[in-house]
Short mmCIF file of C-alpha atoms in Angstrom, two decimals:
data_model
loop_
_atom_site.label_atom_id
_atom_site.label_comp_id
_atom_site.label_asym_id
_atom_site.label_seq_id
_atom_site.Cartn_x
_atom_site.Cartn_y
_atom_site.Cartn_z
CA MET A 1 18.81 62.47 -0.25
CA ALA A 2 22.08 60.70 0.50
CA GLY A 3 23.60 57.61 -1.02
CA GLY A 4 23.43 54.17 0.54
CA LYS A 5 26.53 54.31 2.74
CA ILE A 6 25.87 57.87 3.97
CA GLN A 7 22.24 57.03 4.64
CA LYS A 8 23.26 54.02 6.75
CA LYS A 9 25.63 56.18 8.79
CA ARG A 10 22.87 58.71 9.43
CA HIS A 11 20.53 56.03 10.73
CA GLN A 12 23.18 54.86 13.16
CA SER A 13 23.66 58.32 14.66
CA MET A 14 20.05 59.62 14.48
CA LYS A 15 18.16 56.97 16.38
CA GLY A 16 15.36 59.22 17.58
CA ILE A 17 12.16 60.18 15.78
CA GLY A 18 11.31 63.27 13.85
CA GLY A 19 14.88 64.54 14.03
CA GLY A 20 14.72 64.56 17.83
CA GLY A 21 18.05 62.81 18.00
CA ILE A 22 17.19 60.68 21.06
CA PRO A 23 19.50 57.64 21.15
CA PHE A 24 17.59 54.53 22.18
CA GLU A 25 19.09 52.41 24.95
CA LYS A 26 18.95 48.72 24.06
CA SER A 27 20.03 47.88 27.60
CA MET A 28 16.72 49.38 28.76
CA GLY A 29 14.76 47.38 26.21
CA GLN A 30 13.93 50.46 24.14
CA HIS A 31 12.64 49.35 20.76
CA ILE A 32 10.15 51.89 19.41
CA LEU A 33 7.28 50.59 17.30
CA LYS A 34 7.59 52.64 14.12
CA ASN A 35 5.04 51.02 11.77
CA PRO A 36 1.79 53.12 11.87
CA SER A 37 -0.37 50.29 10.52
CA MET A 38 0.88 47.96 13.26
CA VAL A 39 0.12 50.59 15.90
CA ASP A 40 -3.41 50.97 14.46
CA SER A 41 -3.92 47.20 14.50
CA ILE A 42 -2.90 46.90 18.17
CA VAL A 43 -5.22 49.72 19.22
CA GLN A 44 -8.10 48.27 17.20
CA LYS A 45 -7.69 44.81 18.76
CA SER A 46 -7.60 46.35 22.25
CA GLY A 47 -11.32 47.18 22.09
CA ILE A 48 -10.92 50.54 23.82
CA LYS A 49 -14.12 52.38 24.79
CA PRO A 50 -14.49 56.19 24.93
CA THR A 51 -14.95 55.89 28.71
CA ASP A 52 -11.79 53.84 29.33
CA VAL A 53 -8.73 54.84 31.31
CA VAL A 54 -5.78 53.21 29.54
CA LEU A 55 -2.47 52.30 31.18
CA GLU A 56 0.52 52.38 28.85
CA ILE A 57 3.87 51.02 29.99
CA GLY A 58 7.01 52.23 28.28
CA PRO A 59 5.42 54.81 25.95
CA GLY A 60 8.78 55.91 24.58
CA THR A 61 8.30 58.80 22.17
CA GLY A 62 4.51 58.46 22.04
CA ASN A 63 3.67 56.74 18.76
CA LEU A 64 1.23 54.36 20.44
CA THR A 65 0.23 56.96 23.04
CA LYS A 66 -1.24 59.27 20.39
CA LYS A 67 -3.50 56.55 19.00
CA LEU A 68 -4.62 55.58 22.50
CA LEU A 69 -5.54 59.19 23.29
CA GLU A 70 -7.67 59.31 20.15
CA CYS A 71 -9.82 56.44 21.48
CA ALA A 72 -9.78 56.61 25.27
CA LYS A 73 -11.04 58.93 27.97
CA SER A 74 -7.49 59.30 29.28
CA VAL A 75 -4.07 57.64 29.24
CA VAL A 76 -1.71 57.03 32.15
CA ALA A 77 1.80 56.42 30.80
CA VAL A 78 4.57 54.97 33.00
CA GLU A 79 8.08 55.66 31.69
CA VAL A 80 11.40 55.05 33.48
CA ASP A 81 13.62 57.07 31.11
CA PRO A 82 13.53 60.82 31.94
CA ARG A 83 14.56 61.66 28.36
CA MET A 84 11.48 59.88 27.03
CA VAL A 85 9.29 61.57 29.65
CA LEU A 86 10.53 64.95 28.42
CA GLU A 87 9.96 64.00 24.78
CA LEU A 88 6.46 62.72 25.56
CA ASN A 89 5.45 65.92 27.36
CA ARG A 90 6.88 68.07 24.56
CA ARG A 91 5.02 66.09 21.92
CA PHE A 92 1.59 66.62 23.45
CA GLN A 93 2.09 70.04 25.05
CA GLY A 94 -0.42 72.53 23.67
CA THR A 95 -2.53 69.84 21.97
CA PRO A 96 -6.10 68.81 22.89
CA TYR A 97 -4.63 65.57 24.27
CA ALA A 98 -2.48 67.25 26.94
CA SER A 99 -5.20 67.36 29.60
CA ARG A 100 -6.00 63.66 29.10
CA LEU A 101 -2.43 62.39 29.42
CA LYS A 102 -0.76 61.72 32.75
CA VAL A 103 2.90 60.71 32.66
CA ILE A 104 4.41 58.88 35.63
CA GLU A 105 8.21 58.81 35.68
CA GLY A 106 9.48 55.67 37.37
CA ASP A 107 10.02 51.92 37.29
CA VAL A 108 6.68 50.22 36.66
CA LEU A 109 7.71 47.27 38.84
CA LYS A 110 8.18 49.63 41.82
CA CYS A 111 5.30 52.05 41.18
CA ASP A 112 1.86 51.85 42.73
CA LEU A 113 -0.32 51.66 39.65
CA PRO A 114 -3.45 53.83 39.51
CA TYR A 115 -6.91 52.70 38.43
CA PHE A 116 -7.17 51.63 34.78
CA ASP A 117 -9.61 49.73 32.58
CA ILE A 118 -7.19 48.46 29.93
CA CYS A 119 -3.43 48.13 29.69
CA VAL A 120 -1.85 48.48 26.24
CA ALA A 121 1.92 48.26 26.15
CA ASN A 122 5.08 47.49 24.22
CA ILE A 123 7.20 46.45 27.19
CA PRO A 124 10.92 45.79 27.77
CA TYR A 125 11.16 42.01 27.35
CA LYS A 126 13.37 41.51 30.41
CA ILE A 127 10.48 42.42 32.75
CA SER A 128 7.86 40.30 30.98
CA SER A 129 7.22 37.74 33.71
CA LEU A 130 7.30 40.07 36.73
CA LEU A 131 5.16 42.69 35.00
CA THR A 132 2.56 40.15 33.86
CA PHE A 133 1.98 38.91 37.39
CA LYS A 134 2.07 42.41 38.85
CA LEU A 135 -0.74 43.38 36.51
CA LEU A 136 -2.69 40.26 37.44
CA SER A 137 -2.38 41.21 41.12
CA HIS A 138 -3.70 44.74 40.52
CA ARG A 139 -6.92 45.73 42.26
CA PRO A 140 -9.49 46.69 41.25
CA VAL A 141 -9.36 44.17 38.45
CA PHE A 142 -8.94 45.62 34.97
CA ARG A 143 -10.86 44.42 31.92
CA CYS A 144 -7.93 43.26 29.80
CA ALA A 145 -4.29 43.85 28.91
CA VAL A 146 -2.95 43.84 25.35
CA ILE A 147 0.82 43.47 25.57
CA MET A 148 3.72 43.05 23.15
CA TYR A 149 6.08 40.25 24.24
CA GLN A 150 9.08 38.47 22.80
CA GLN A 151 7.49 35.85 20.55
CA GLU A 152 8.72 32.74 22.39
CA PHE A 153 7.55 34.15 25.74
CA ALA A 154 4.16 34.94 24.20
CA MET A 155 3.83 31.42 22.82
CA ARG A 156 4.57 30.01 26.27
CA LEU A 157 1.87 32.20 27.77
CA VAL A 158 -0.81 30.86 25.42
CA ALA A 159 0.42 27.25 25.14
CA ASN A 160 -2.12 24.51 25.83
CA PRO A 161 -1.62 21.09 27.47
CA GLY A 162 0.27 18.88 25.02
CA ASP A 163 2.01 21.78 23.23
CA SER A 164 5.81 21.65 23.19
CA LEU A 165 6.07 25.08 24.87
CA TYR A 166 3.57 24.27 27.66
CA CYS A 167 5.36 25.05 30.94
CA ARG A 168 5.00 26.56 34.41
CA LEU A 169 4.54 29.99 32.88
CA SER A 170 1.57 28.69 30.86
CA VAL A 171 -0.02 26.98 33.86
CA ASN A 172 0.48 29.83 36.33
CA THR A 173 -0.75 32.53 33.95
CA GLN A 174 -3.77 30.58 32.80
CA LEU A 175 -4.71 29.88 36.41
CA LEU A 176 -5.25 33.62 36.83
CA ALA A 177 -6.33 34.73 33.37
CA ARG A 178 -7.65 33.82 29.95
CA VAL A 179 -4.91 34.43 27.39
CA SER A 180 -5.07 34.58 23.60
CA HIS A 181 -2.61 35.34 20.82
CA LEU A 182 -3.60 38.34 18.68
CA LEU A 183 -0.86 38.89 16.11
CA LYS A 184 2.79 38.38 15.28
CA VAL A 185 5.04 41.41 14.82
CA SER A 186 8.25 41.24 12.79
CA ARG A 187 11.40 42.74 14.30
CA ASN A 188 11.55 45.08 11.28
CA ASN A 189 8.61 47.06 12.70
CA PHE A 190 10.86 48.48 15.46
CA ARG A 191 13.61 51.07 15.71
CA PRO A 192 16.18 49.85 16.52
CA PRO A 193 15.12 46.32 15.50
CA PRO A 194 15.43 43.72 18.31
CA LYS A 195 17.13 40.38 17.69
CA VAL A 196 13.85 38.43 17.77
CA ASP A 197 10.28 38.78 16.52
CA SER A 198 7.43 39.72 18.83
CA SER A 199 3.80 38.80 19.45
CA VAL A 200 0.84 40.64 20.92
CA VAL A 201 -1.20 38.79 23.55
CA ARG A 202 -4.55 39.59 25.16
CA ILE A 203 -4.86 38.83 28.89
CA GLU A 204 -8.25 38.84 30.65
CA PRO A 205 -8.12 38.30 34.45
CA ARG A 206 -10.39 35.57 35.76
CA GLN A 207 -13.12 36.55 38.16
CA PRO A 208 -13.43 35.12 40.68
CA LEU A 209 -9.97 33.65 41.13
CA PRO A 210 -9.64 29.99 42.16
CA ARG A 211 -9.62 29.70 45.94
CA VAL A 212 -6.20 28.17 46.29
CA SER A 213 -2.98 28.87 48.16
CA PHE A 214 -0.61 30.14 45.49
CA LYS A 215 2.42 28.89 47.45
CA GLU A 216 0.91 25.41 47.52
CA TRP A 217 -0.02 25.64 43.87
CA ASP A 218 3.44 26.72 42.77
CA GLY A 219 5.10 24.09 44.95
CA LEU A 220 3.11 21.35 43.22
CA VAL A 221 3.61 22.77 39.72
CA ARG A 222 7.38 23.17 40.27
CA ILE A 223 7.71 19.48 41.10
CA CYS A 224 5.50 18.39 38.21
CA PHE A 225 7.56 20.41 35.73
CA ILE A 226 10.98 19.22 36.94
CA LYS A 227 10.68 17.00 33.89
CA LYS A 228 7.29 17.63 32.40
CA ASN A 229 7.25 14.52 30.18
CA LYS A 230 7.94 12.09 33.01
CA THR A 231 5.00 10.31 34.56
CA LEU A 232 3.93 11.77 37.89
CA GLY A 233 4.41 8.34 39.42
CA ALA A 234 8.11 8.47 38.50
CA LEU A 235 8.57 12.09 39.58
CA PHE A 236 7.06 11.62 43.02
CA LYS A 237 9.21 8.55 43.71
CA GLN A 238 12.39 10.62 43.54
CA LYS A 239 14.24 10.88 46.84
CA GLY A 240 14.48 14.68 46.82
CA VAL A 241 10.77 15.12 46.21
CA LEU A 242 9.75 12.60 48.87
CA THR A 243 12.20 14.06 51.41
CA LEU A 244 10.75 17.56 50.94
CA LEU A 245 7.13 16.44 51.16
CA GLU A 246 7.75 14.19 54.18
CA LYS A 247 9.48 17.04 56.00
CA ASN A 248 6.48 19.30 55.37
CA TYR A 249 4.13 16.52 56.41
CA LYS A 250 5.88 15.84 59.71
CA THR A 251 6.18 19.55 60.51
CA LEU A 252 2.49 20.18 59.97
CA GLN A 253 1.54 17.07 61.91
CA SER A 254 3.69 18.06 64.88
CA LEU A 255 2.38 21.62 64.96
CA ARG A 256 -1.21 20.41 64.56
CA LEU A 257 -2.06 23.39 62.43
CA SER A 258 -5.64 24.51 62.45
CA GLY A 259 -7.83 26.96 60.56
CA ASN A 260 -6.52 26.54 57.04
CA PRO A 261 -5.06 23.03 56.83
CA GLU A 262 -6.03 22.22 53.28
CA GLY A 263 -4.04 24.96 51.59
CA ILE A 264 -7.23 26.86 50.72
CA ALA A 265 -6.78 30.60 50.71
CA GLU A 266 -8.97 32.68 53.00
CA GLY A 267 -9.65 35.02 50.07
CA ASN A 268 -8.91 35.26 46.40
CA GLU A 269 -6.48 38.18 46.56
CA ILE A 270 -2.94 37.90 45.21
CA THR A 271 -0.20 39.42 47.34
CA SER A 272 3.19 40.80 46.29
CA GLU A 273 4.71 37.62 47.71
CA ASP A 274 2.49 35.56 45.40
CA ILE A 275 3.74 37.64 42.47
CA ASN A 276 7.35 36.73 43.22
CA VAL A 277 6.44 33.06 43.63
CA LEU A 278 4.47 32.78 40.39
CA ALA A 279 6.77 35.02 38.35
CA ASN A 280 9.96 33.13 39.19
CA LEU A 281 9.96 31.18 35.94
CA MET A 282 13.49 31.54 34.57
CA ASP A 283 14.18 27.82 34.79
CA ASP A 284 11.43 27.08 32.27
CA ILE A 285 13.30 28.45 29.26
CA SER A 286 15.61 25.48 28.62
CA MET A 287 13.35 22.82 30.10
CA ALA A 288 12.02 21.45 26.82
CA ASP A 289 15.50 20.94 25.38
CA ASN A 290 16.73 19.20 28.51
CA GLU A 291 13.81 16.80 28.45
CA ARG A 292 14.33 15.86 24.82
CA GLU A 293 17.97 15.02 25.62
CA ASN A 294 17.30 12.94 28.73
CA GLY A 295 14.06 11.18 27.76
CA ASP A 296 12.77 7.82 29.00
CA GLU A 297 16.17 6.33 29.91
CA ASP A 298 16.66 8.97 32.61
CA GLU A 299 13.12 8.35 33.85
CA GLU A 300 13.66 4.63 34.28
CA MET A 301 16.98 5.16 36.07
CA ASP A 302 15.54 7.72 38.54
CA THR A 303 12.51 5.56 39.22
CA GLU A 304 14.56 2.46 39.92
CA LEU A 305 17.05 4.36 42.09
CA SER A 306 14.44 6.06 44.21
CA SER A 307 12.41 2.88 44.54
CA ASN A 308 15.44 1.00 45.89
CA MET A 309 16.40 3.77 48.30
CA LEU A 310 12.91 4.26 49.69
CA GLU A 311 11.54 0.74 49.46
CA GLY A 312 9.05 0.06 52.22
CA SER A 313 8.57 3.72 52.99
CA SER A 314 5.08 4.27 54.36
CA PHE A 315 5.18 7.92 53.31
CA LYS A 316 6.05 6.97 49.75
CA ASP A 317 3.08 4.62 49.77
CA LYS A 318 0.90 7.47 51.00
CA VAL A 319 2.03 9.69 48.12
CA MET A 320 1.52 6.92 45.57
CA SER A 321 -1.96 6.23 46.92
CA VAL A 322 -2.92 9.87 46.35
CA LEU A 323 -1.74 9.68 42.74
CA GLN A 324 -3.56 6.40 42.28
CA GLU A 325 -6.78 7.75 43.76
CA GLY A 326 -6.91 10.52 41.16
CA ASP A 327 -5.63 8.27 38.35
CA PHE A 328 -2.48 10.42 38.03
CA LEU A 329 0.26 7.77 38.28
CA ASP A 330 0.77 7.48 34.53
CA LYS A 331 -0.11 11.04 33.61
CA ARG A 332 2.40 13.74 32.66
CA ALA A 333 2.49 17.41 33.62
CA SER A 334 2.89 18.36 29.96
CA LYS A 335 -0.69 17.24 29.33
CA LEU A 336 -2.46 18.34 32.52
CA SER A 337 -4.90 21.26 32.52
CA GLN A 338 -5.36 23.80 35.31
CA VAL A 339 -8.46 21.90 36.46
CA GLU A 340 -6.47 18.68 36.75
CA PHE A 341 -3.65 20.40 38.66
CA LEU A 342 -6.21 21.90 41.06
CA TYR A 343 -7.79 18.49 41.59
CA LEU A 344 -4.40 16.88 42.22
CA LEU A 345 -3.50 19.59 44.73
CA SER A 346 -6.78 19.08 46.57
CA LEU A 347 -6.10 15.33 46.83
CA PHE A 348 -2.63 15.90 48.29
CA ASN A 349 -3.89 18.51 50.76
CA LYS A 350 -6.77 16.22 51.77
CA ALA A 351 -4.16 13.58 52.64
CA GLY A 352 -2.24 16.14 54.73
CA ILE A 353 0.57 16.46 52.15
CA HIS A 354 1.66 20.06 51.51
CA PHE A 355 4.11 21.76 49.18
CA SER A 356 5.09 24.86 51.15
#
C-alpha cells in the first residue's frame, strides 16, 4: 500500500480496471461505471426478463455487461473503441456467458441495430440526442430503454409543461415515448469522473405513434419555442414567422397539392430524415437563460414592431384567426402539452398553413 501522493500518481497512470492498464479516452466520452451497487440498481430497474435480448451501447470493460448477461437471454454490445472490444472479449472468453454475448465493433449512430427487447446503456453524452431518436425510430419497436444521461439532459427529457427545463427536446421525445426519471448518479461513481452528475431515464416507445408529419410538427414546435414564455399571439405576429408561413402557404396554393394536404403522415413510421429533424436540438440549451434576460419588454417591442410592419395583412389575420379559434392567442409554449400542440397543428393545417 502506497502513501497518498504515490497512490494518486498510480491512479493517474493506471486508468483501466483490474490492472488492465487501459487508458480511458475522455474525448470519446469514456467514463466507466465502477460502483457495483449502482450497476445492480440499474439492472434491477430495467425489468429484464430471462427471454430478453438486451442491447448495450458503449459497454466499455464489461462491468454492466456481466450483470446483464446474468439476467437476459443474450446481450448485443455495440462498442466503437477496438481496445474495449478486445478487453470485453477477453473478459468473457471461456466463461458460460461467451455464447450469449455478441460484440459489434462500430459507431452506434452508423450501425444497423439488430433486434432487441430492451436497451440498457451508459452512453457518451455527446451523442445523447441523436442516439435517443435513433432508438425511437428502430423497428420492430422495443419494450423500453434504460439510459444514463448527463443530468441536465435527462431533466429536459422528462420535464413537464410549466417546468423551467421544458423545451423542444421534452416535447419531441414525449411525442414518441413515455419517459420517466429513475435515479440520480453522482459523478464519483465513474472512472474517470465526469465534470457533471448523471441520471438514469426509462423510455417506453408509444404504440401506435401519432399520425402526424414530423417535419410539420417540428416546424411548429421550433417557432413556438423561439421564446417559449412569449404568448403565441406575439410570436406569430413577428415578421420572420409570418414571411415563412406565407411563403409556404402561397407555394402550396399555387401547386394545388393533393393527397396529403393536411400534413398527416401516410403511416406512423419514423425515417432517418425525421431523426435528424427531431434530434437537432442544440439551440435549446441556452434558451431558458435568454428568455429570463429578455422577458416581457422584448415581447412588447416585437409585437408592436411586427404589428406596424404587417398592419392590414390578410395573411396575418388568417394566422391570428387560427390561434383565436383554438384559444391559443394568450397561451405560451412553455405550458402546452403534446395534445395541445397536436391540436394547434391540426388547426393550422386545416386552414392551409404549413410549416415545412
